[in-house]
Amino acid sequence: MPEIFPQIPPVAMPEVIPSELPQQKFRLGEWVRWWQVPNGDFGRVIGVIYTQQASCIATGLHYLVFLDERSPSRDTCTYDFAFEKDIEILDKSSLERLRGNHA
């Protein structure tokens, strides 16, 4: 496996921070997967940021996911940001199945 250099994608602070932020759907440490694509990536939520269109295509919460070593894109990236609507929580059996499928 090639050496992976951990890099966090660039972000920019919004010009105006809203007085109330949306409630988080996912908690730090939870296992999630990108549900809308076949063989989607999966990993653990390690951060959450709020962005506005000045720094991102969509305004709202975005989750920083540390990809599992068996996630399909792990050879090319270690971390990825996910839109809240694009990921779902993985239960223990689903996580075990994904890890087995990508061994």
Coordinates of N, CA and C in Angstrom, one line a residue:
M1 N 0.8 -1.2 0.0 CA 0.0 0.0 0.0 C 0.9 1.2 0.0
P2 N 0.6 2.2 -0.8 CA 1.4 3.4 -0.9 C 1.3 4.2 0.4
E3 N 2.3 5.0 0.7 CA 2.3 5.8 1.9 C 1.2 6.9 1.8
I4 N 0.4 7.1 2.8 CA -0.7 8.1 2.8 C -0.3 9.2 3.6
F5 N -0.3 10.4 3.1 CA 0.0 11.6 3.8 C -1.4 12.3 4.3
P6 N -1.6 12.3 5.6 CA -2.9 12.9 6.0 C -3.0 14.4 5.7
Q7 N -4.1 14.7 5.0 CA -4.3 16.1 4.6 C -5.8 16.4 4.8
I8 N -6.1 17.6 5.4 CA -7.4 18.0 5.6 C -7.7 19.0 4.4
P9 N -8.9 18.7 3.7 CA -9.2 19.6 2.6 C -9.3 21.1 3.1
P10 N -9.0 22.1 2.2 CA -9.0 23.5 2.6 C -10.4 23.9 2.9
V11 N -10.5 24.8 3.9 CA -11.8 25.4 4.3 C -11.6 26.9 4.5
A12 N -12.7 27.6 4.4 CA -12.7 29.1 4.7 C -13.8 29.4 5.6
M13 N -13.6 30.4 6.5 CA -14.6 30.8 7.5 C -15.7 31.6 6.7
P14 N -17.0 31.4 7.1 CA -18.0 32.2 6.5 C -17.9 33.6 6.9
E15 N -18.3 34.5 6.0 CA -18.2 36.0 6.3 C -19.1 36.3 7.5
V16 N -20.3 35.7 7.6 CA -21.2 36.0 8.7 C -21.6 34.7 9.3
I17 N -21.4 34.5 10.6 CA -21.8 33.3 11.3 C -23.2 33.5 11.8
P18 N -24.1 32.6 11.4 CA -25.5 32.7 11.9 C -25.6 32.6 13.4
S19 N -26.6 33.2 13.9 CA -26.8 33.2 15.4 C -27.2 31.8 15.9
E20 N -27.8 31.0 15.1 CA -28.1 29.6 15.4 C -27.6 28.7 14.3
L21 N -26.9 27.6 14.7 CA -26.4 26.6 13.8 C -27.4 25.5 13.8
P22 N -27.4 24.7 12.7 CA -28.3 23.5 12.6 C -27.9 22.5 13.7
Q23 N -28.8 21.7 14.1 CA -28.5 20.6 15.0 C -27.7 19.5 14.2
Q24 N -26.7 19.0 14.8 CA -25.9 17.9 14.2 C -26.7 16.6 14.2
K25 N -26.6 15.9 13.0 CA -27.3 14.6 12.9 C -26.3 13.5 13.3
F26 N -25.0 13.7 13.1 CA -24.0 12.7 13.4 C -23.1 13.2 14.5
R27 N -22.7 12.3 15.4 CA -21.8 12.6 16.5 C -20.4 12.2 16.1
L28 N -19.5 12.9 16.8 CA -18.0 12.5 16.6 C -17.9 11.0 17.1
G29 N -17.1 10.3 16.3 CA -16.8 8.9 16.6 C -17.8 7.9 15.9
E30 N -18.9 8.4 15.4 CA -19.9 7.5 14.8 C -19.3 7.0 13.4
W31 N -19.6 5.7 13.1 CA -19.3 5.2 11.8 C -20.4 5.5 10.8
V32 N -19.9 6.0 9.6 CA -20.9 6.4 8.6 C -20.4 5.9 7.3
R33 N -21.3 5.9 6.3 CA -21.0 5.5 4.9 C -21.7 6.5 4.0
W34 N -21.1 6.7 2.8 CA -21.8 7.4 1.7 C -22.8 6.4 1.1
W35 N -24.1 6.6 1.3 CA -25.1 5.6 1.0 C -25.6 5.7 -0.5
Q36 N -25.4 6.8 -1.2 CA -26.0 6.9 -2.5 C -25.2 6.4 -3.7
V37 N -24.0 5.8 -3.4 CA -23.2 5.3 -4.5 C -22.8 3.9 -4.2
P38 N -22.7 3.0 -5.3 CA -22.3 1.7 -5.0 C -20.8 1.7 -4.6
N39 N -20.5 0.8 -3.6 CA -19.2 0.7 -3.1 C -18.7 2.1 -2.5
G40 N -19.6 2.7 -1.8 CA -19.3 4.0 -1.2 C -18.2 3.9 -0.1
D41 N -17.6 5.0 0.1 CA -16.6 5.1 1.2 C -17.3 5.0 2.6
F42 N -16.5 4.7 3.6 CA -17.0 4.6 4.9 C -15.9 4.9 5.9
G43 N -16.2 5.4 7.1 CA -15.2 5.8 8.1 C -15.9 6.4 9.3
R44 N -15.1 7.0 10.1 CA -15.6 7.6 11.4 C -15.6 9.1 11.3
V45 N -16.7 9.7 11.9 CA -16.8 11.2 11.9 C -15.8 11.7 13.0
I46 N -14.9 12.6 12.5 CA -13.9 13.1 13.4 C -14.0 14.6 13.5
G47 N -14.9 15.2 12.8 CA -15.1 16.7 12.9 C -16.3 17.1 12.2
V48 N -16.8 18.3 12.5 CA -17.9 18.9 11.8 C -17.7 20.4 11.7
I49 N -18.0 20.9 10.5 CA -17.9 22.4 10.3 C -19.2 22.9 9.7
Y50 N -19.4 24.2 9.8 CA -20.5 24.9 9.1 C -19.9 25.7 8.0
T51 N -20.5 25.6 6.8 CA -20.0 26.4 5.7 C -21.1 27.1 5.0
Q52 N -20.8 28.2 4.4 CA -21.7 28.9 3.6 C -21.2 28.9 2.1
Q53 N -22.0 29.3 1.2 CA -21.7 29.2 -0.2 C -20.4 29.9 -0.6
A54 N -19.9 30.8 0.3 CA -18.6 31.5 -0.1 C -17.4 30.5 -0.1
S55 N -17.5 29.4 0.7 CA -16.4 28.5 0.8 C -16.8 27.1 0.3
C56 N -18.1 26.9 0.0 CA -18.5 25.5 -0.4 C -19.8 25.6 -1.3
I57 N -20.1 24.6 -2.0 CA -21.2 24.7 -2.9 C -22.5 24.7 -2.1
A58 N -22.6 24.1 -1.0 CA -23.8 24.0 -0.2 C -23.6 24.6 1.2
T59 N -24.6 25.3 1.7 CA -24.5 25.9 3.0 C -25.0 24.8 4.0
G60 N -24.3 24.7 5.1 CA -24.8 23.8 6.2 C -23.7 23.1 6.8
L61 N -24.0 22.0 7.6 CA -23.0 21.2 8.3 C -22.4 20.2 7.3
H62 N -21.1 20.1 7.5 CA -20.3 19.1 6.7 C -19.4 18.3 7.7
Y63 N -19.4 17.1 7.5 CA -18.7 16.2 8.4 C -17.4 15.7 7.9
L64 N -16.3 15.8 8.7 CA -15.0 15.3 8.3 C -14.9 13.9 8.7
V65 N -14.7 13.0 7.7 CA -14.7 11.6 7.9 C -13.3 11.0 7.7
F66 N -12.8 10.3 8.7 CA -11.5 9.6 8.6 C -11.9 8.2 8.0
L67 N -11.4 8.0 6.7 CA -11.8 6.8 6.0 C -11.1 5.6 6.7
D68 N -11.9 4.5 6.7 CA -11.4 3.2 7.2 C -10.3 2.7 6.3
E69 N -9.4 2.0 6.8 CA -8.3 1.5 6.0 C -8.8 0.6 4.8
R70 N -10.0 0.1 4.9 CA -10.6 -0.8 3.9 C -11.6 0.0 3.0
S71 N -11.7 1.2 3.2 CA -12.7 2.0 2.4 C -12.1 2.1 1.0
P72 N -12.9 2.1 -0.1 CA -12.5 2.1 -1.4 C -11.5 3.2 -1.8
S73 N -11.7 4.4 -1.3 CA -10.8 5.5 -1.7 C -9.6 5.7 -0.8
R74 N -9.4 4.9 0.1 CA -8.4 5.1 1.1 C -7.0 5.1 0.5
D75 N -6.8 4.5 -0.6 CA -5.5 4.5 -1.3 C -5.1 5.9 -1.8
T76 N -6.1 6.7 -2.0 CA -5.9 8.1 -2.6 C -6.2 9.2 -1.6
C77 N -7.0 9.0 -0.6 CA -7.2 10.0 0.4 C -7.5 9.4 1.8
T78 N -7.1 10.1 2.8 CA -7.3 9.6 4.2 C -8.6 10.2 4.8
Y79 N -8.9 11.4 4.5 CA -10.0 12.1 5.0 C -10.9 12.6 3.9
D80 N -12.2 12.8 4.2 CA -13.1 13.4 3.2 C -14.2 14.1 3.9
F81 N -14.7 15.2 3.3 CA -15.8 15.9 3.9 C -17.1 15.3 3.3
A82 N -18.1 15.2 4.1 CA -19.4 14.7 3.6 C -20.5 15.7 3.9
F83 N -21.4 15.9 2.9 CA -22.6 16.6 3.2 C -23.5 15.7 4.1
E84 N -24.3 16.3 5.0 CA -25.1 15.5 5.9 C -26.1 14.6 5.2
K85 N -26.6 15.1 4.1 CA -27.6 14.3 3.3 C -27.0 13.1 2.6
D86 N -25.7 13.1 2.4 CA -25.1 12.0 1.6 C -24.6 10.8 2.4
I87 N -24.6 10.9 3.8 CA -24.1 9.8 4.6 C -25.2 9.3 5.5
E88 N -24.9 8.1 6.0 CA -25.8 7.5 7.0 C -25.0 6.7 8.0
I89 N -25.6 6.5 9.2 CA -24.9 5.8 10.3 C -24.8 4.3 9.9
L90 N -23.6 3.7 10.2 CA -23.4 2.3 10.0 C -23.6 1.6 11.3
D91 N -24.4 0.5 11.3 CA -24.5 -0.3 12.5 C -23.4 -1.3 12.5
K92 N -23.2 -2.0 13.6 CA -22.0 -2.9 13.7 C -22.0 -4.0 12.6
S93 N -23.1 -4.6 12.3 CA -23.1 -5.7 11.3 C -22.8 -5.1 9.9
S94 N -23.3 -3.9 9.6 CA -23.0 -3.3 8.3 C -21.6 -3.0 8.2
L95 N -21.0 -2.5 9.3 CA -19.6 -2.1 9.3 C -18.7 -3.4 9.0
E96 N -19.0 -4.4 9.7 CA -18.3 -5.7 9.6 C -18.4 -6.2 8.1
R97 N -19.6 -6.1 7.6 CA -19.8 -6.6 6.2 C -19.0 -5.7 5.2
L98 N -19.0 -4.4 5.4 CA -18.2 -3.5 4.5 C -16.7 -3.8 4.6
R99 N -16.2 -4.0 5.8 CA -14.8 -4.3 6.0 C -14.4 -5.7 5.4
G100 N -15.3 -6.6 5.5 CA -15.1 -7.9 4.8 C -15.1 -7.8 3.3
N101 N -16.0 -7.0 2.8 CA -16.1 -6.9 1.3 C -14.9 -6.2 0.7
H102 N -14.2 -5.4 1.5 CA -13.1 -4.6 0.9 C -11.7 -5.1 1.4
A103 N -11.7 -6.3 2.0 CA -10.4 -6.9 2.5 C -9.5 -7.2 1.4

